[in-house]
Amino acid sequence: MKFSPRVYAEALSAVLASTESQVKQEEYIRRAISLARQNGDAYLLPKIAAATEKMFYARKGINKIEVASARPLPQPARKLFHTLLKPKDKVEEQILPELVAGVRITVNDERELDMSLKRKLQKLFSATNSKF
Amino acid sequence: MSYEIIEKLKREIADYKDKTDWEAVGRIIEVGDGIVKLTGLKQAASQELLTIETHAGPRRAVALNLEEETIGALVLDDYLEIKSGDTVKGTGQVLSLQVGKEMVGRVIDPLGNPLDGKGPIFKNQEQTRYPLENRAPSVLEREGVNTPLHTGLKSIDSMIPIGRGQRELIIGDRQTGKTAVALDTIINQGSDTGRKTPICIYVAVGQKEAKVARIVETLKQYDALKYTIVVSASASSPAALWYLAPFAGCAVGEYFRDRGEDALVVYDDLSKHAWAYRQISLLLRRPPGREAYPGDIFYLHSRLLERAAKLSKEKGGGSLTALPLVETQLGDITAYIPTNIISITDGQIYLESDLFYQGIRPAVNVGLSVSRVGSAAQTKAMKKVAGGLRYALAQFRELQAFVQFASDVDAATKKRIRQGQIIT
């Protein structure tokens, strides 16, 4: 029987959420990978991993927050930012020079607050181009 | 001049106001040949226009498959720059096309961009946009076909008459003159002085660029480009544009129809359109059906052709006539796509290779050709002259084979054969 990445992810995220032990969680992940390989679904592993991460965070009530900025955030700004979050939220910082300036915050890969200069410039020039 | 531009830019920058807000986003998880799969964007609507942010700039896509966890979208621009993990945003708009009178005489792609090198089509800021997918007029908004659309080809106008607002299929094998019939119809509209010349839209789906160029030249030569628009999705265009081209042509035709004018749209051809849709559907992993076409291939063509209509006086009295073309393989009109379109349209003009090689042009097989509603639009004079002609010619074609073997036939048959030879 063939399983979809969603089915694998649901099962794996459930067992991962059932324990706090990191050793056990790693063991579960190893078993899931070998099971997928046995079923000939190794090509689905990237999708399974992405879906598992999402479901695991949802089960644990953790928000995945990505903060992208053109340069590393100054320490006071970082501190201020962390005060706005829940303690268990997982924050990933990215340096994207193409943003030029400002920050872009993405929550759970579903909502985004783009305060980068890149977006403002794009918006300004697309509005100006249509007028010329 | 440059000073003025700089001053204008300065003003634009000074007046620029921006409000940053939370937006719903998605992430690309799979990139295929002209299609992408993405997660997120749970509020996206079917046929919604999406923007993919790639390192080489934004790329447009249309949401086609709304699944439980993912969305399958059709990429409209260059898909080679799209990478897994790129951000996708919804626009809240469905795919639409800017339309207007300025389009007449121009060659455009299915997204409305000019292809003829004559510069931008629209110069003023006012925009009238028509969605590519639009609702067909309802029963109350329509009226019966009552005005003829003369093709200028005696055999068709007398035996298989077409009315304004009708959908008449032109079907036949390759090299039987399907495009020639459609093109002659467009050219001859300029000579029909009794009625208002319809705006003609020629939609080329998967045609060679050279053929499209030749068609444009022919239209120019016969002074027909002044009332014609060419929508081209050439053979080198991606399948997405082949799929969108007939809908774009129809949207342009609807603009004129809704203004109370007459429009004629030629889809050359819907077999290639069906191939493109099959390719897209298989890449999106929709279940294949007969001949590997998806289950909704009938609905695809019926919703396109249903938009051809003669509107009632209350709605302006405009009309949109559709002449779809379909290519058959070795004269097999029982294949999937031909039978589908035959059942959707109001009749068909069947062109036969044998007649074509005998030198009979247009090579219309009158036995298999029919116009279900066109006779209501035929002029009285034409009706009087052409009454019974179709049956006489069909009988002659039957007898013609017989007479090759037997010379001893009765007087009535002889008369019928003589009559048929004169008609031919």
GROMACS .gro file of C-alpha atoms in nm, chain A:
model
  132
    1MET     CA    1   0.000   0.000   0.000
    2LYS     CA    2   0.121   0.348  -0.091
    3PHE     CA    3   0.114   0.626   0.166
    4SER     CA    4   0.100   0.995   0.089
    5PRO     CA    5   0.356   1.231   0.250
    6ARG     CA    6   0.072   1.364   0.463
    7VAL     CA    7   0.000   1.022   0.614
    8TYR     CA    8   0.368   0.965   0.694
    9ALA     CA    9   0.391   1.315   0.843
   10GLU     CA   10   0.082   1.273   1.058
   11ALA     CA   11   0.211   0.950   1.210
   12LEU     CA   12   0.564   1.079   1.262
   13SER     CA   13   0.456   1.412   1.409
   14ALA     CA   14   0.222   1.229   1.652
   15VAL     CA   15   0.498   1.002   1.789
   16LEU     CA   16   0.747   1.290   1.804
   17ALA     CA   17   0.500   1.498   2.003
   18SER     CA   18   0.441   1.210   2.247
   19THR     CA   19   0.792   1.232   2.393
   20GLU     CA   20   1.023   1.508   2.512
   21SER     CA   21   1.336   1.294   2.493
   22GLN     CA   22   1.559   1.405   2.207
   23VAL     CA   23   1.722   1.060   2.185
   24LYS     CA   24   1.383   0.895   2.138
   25GLN     CA   25   1.277   1.157   1.882
   26GLU     CA   26   1.594   1.095   1.680
   27GLU     CA   27   1.527   0.720   1.693
   28TYR     CA   28   1.169   0.774   1.567
   29ILE     CA   29   1.297   0.987   1.279
   30ARG     CA   30   1.553   0.717   1.184
   31ARG     CA   31   1.279   0.452   1.187
   32ALA     CA   32   1.048   0.667   0.976
   33ILE     CA   33   1.322   0.720   0.716
   34SER     CA   34   1.397   0.348   0.692
   35LEU     CA   35   1.023   0.271   0.668
   36ALA     CA   36   0.984   0.516   0.381
   37ARG     CA   37   1.286   0.357   0.209
   38GLN     CA   38   1.143   0.006   0.258
   39ASN     CA   39   0.816   0.121   0.097
   40GLY     CA   40   1.004   0.270  -0.199
   41ASP     CA   41   0.902   0.622  -0.094
   42ALA     CA   42   1.250   0.766  -0.038
   43TYR     CA   43   1.177   1.028  -0.305
   44LEU     CA   44   0.899   1.162  -0.080
   45LEU     CA   45   1.133   1.232   0.213
   46PRO     CA   46   1.173   1.610   0.153
   47LYS     CA   47   0.793   1.647   0.141
   48ILE     CA   48   0.750   1.425   0.447
   49ALA     CA   49   1.008   1.633   0.637
   50ALA     CA   50   0.839   1.962   0.549
   51ALA     CA   51   0.492   1.835   0.641
   52THR     CA   52   0.617   1.672   0.964
   53GLU     CA   53   0.780   1.995   1.078
   54LYS     CA   54   0.458   2.185   1.014
   55MET     CA   55   0.239   1.931   1.192
   56PHE     CA   56   0.478   1.889   1.485
   57TYR     CA   57   0.479   2.265   1.547
   58ALA     CA   58   0.099   2.276   1.517
   59ARG     CA   59   0.061   1.994   1.773
   60LYS     CA   60   0.298   2.164   2.018
   61GLY     CA   61   0.149   2.510   1.961
   62ILE     CA   62   0.484   2.641   1.838
   63ASN     CA   63   0.502   2.919   1.581
   64LYS     CA   64   0.782   2.906   1.327
   65ILE     CA   65   0.902   3.259   1.274
   66GLU     CA   66   1.148   3.357   1.004
   67VAL     CA   67   1.308   3.698   1.029
   68ALA     CA   68   1.492   3.805   0.716
   69SER     CA   69   1.698   4.122   0.707
   70ALA     CA   70   1.963   4.270   0.481
   71ARG     CA   71   2.218   4.287   0.765
   72PRO     CA   72   2.236   4.110   1.106
   73LEU     CA   73   1.982   4.259   1.345
   74PRO     CA   74   2.133   4.492   1.608
   75GLN     CA   75   2.124   4.341   1.958
   76PRO     CA   76   1.866   4.587   2.103
   77ALA     CA   77   1.631   4.523   1.810
   78ARG     CA   78   1.669   4.148   1.850
   79LYS     CA   79   1.594   4.172   2.223
   80LEU     CA   80   1.289   4.385   2.158
   81PHE     CA   81   1.168   4.144   1.895
   82HIS     CA   82   1.199   3.843   2.128
   83THR     CA   83   0.990   4.016   2.392
   84LEU     CA   84   0.700   4.015   2.144
   85LEU     CA   85   0.710   3.636   2.099
   86LYS     CA   86   0.602   3.337   2.306
   87PRO     CA   87   0.899   3.164   2.477
   88LYS     CA   88   0.850   2.839   2.282
   89ASP     CA   89   0.824   3.005   1.938
   90LYS     CA   90   1.104   2.897   1.707
   91VAL     CA   91   1.285   3.188   1.545
   92GLU     CA   92   1.507   3.155   1.238
   93GLU     CA   93   1.713   3.451   1.130
   94GLN     CA   94   1.819   3.492   0.769
   95ILE     CA   95   2.049   3.746   0.608
   96LEU     CA   96   1.920   3.840   0.261
   97PRO     CA   97   2.120   4.132   0.115
   98GLU     CA   98   1.866   4.163  -0.172
   99LEU     CA   99   1.618   4.311   0.078
  100VAL     CA  100   1.840   4.627   0.076
  101ALA     CA  101   1.709   4.741   0.417
  102GLY     CA  102   1.429   4.667   0.664
  103VAL     CA  103   1.296   4.329   0.774
  104ARG     CA  104   1.060   4.063   0.648
  105ILE     CA  105   0.881   3.845   0.904
  106THR     CA  106   0.712   3.520   0.804
  107VAL     CA  107   0.496   3.319   1.044
  108ASN     CA  108   0.441   2.946   0.985
  109ASP     CA  109   0.514   2.992   0.611
  110GLU     CA  110   0.160   3.128   0.580
  111ARG     CA  111   0.160   3.493   0.681
  112GLU     CA  112   0.414   3.759   0.602
  113LEU     CA  113   0.488   4.114   0.707
  114ASP     CA  114   0.723   4.262   0.450
  115MET     CA  115   0.878   4.587   0.568
  116SER     CA  116   1.181   4.565   0.341
  117LEU     CA  117   1.300   4.846   0.118
  118LYS     CA  118   1.302   4.602  -0.173
  119ARG     CA  119   0.923   4.566  -0.161
  120LYS     CA  120   0.873   4.941  -0.127
  121LEU     CA  121   1.096   5.008  -0.428
  122GLN     CA  122   0.919   4.740  -0.631
  123LYS     CA  123   0.581   4.888  -0.542
  124LEU     CA  124   0.694   5.242  -0.616
  125PHE     CA  125   0.841   5.154  -0.956
  126SER     CA  126   0.551   4.934  -1.064
  127ALA     CA  127   0.314   5.222  -0.979
  128THR     CA  128   0.537   5.475  -1.158
  129ASN     CA  129   0.587   5.255  -1.466
  130SER     CA  130   0.214   5.230  -1.522
  131LYS     CA  131   0.187   5.610  -1.525
  132PHE     CA  132   0.465   5.671  -1.780
   0.00000   0.00000   0.00000
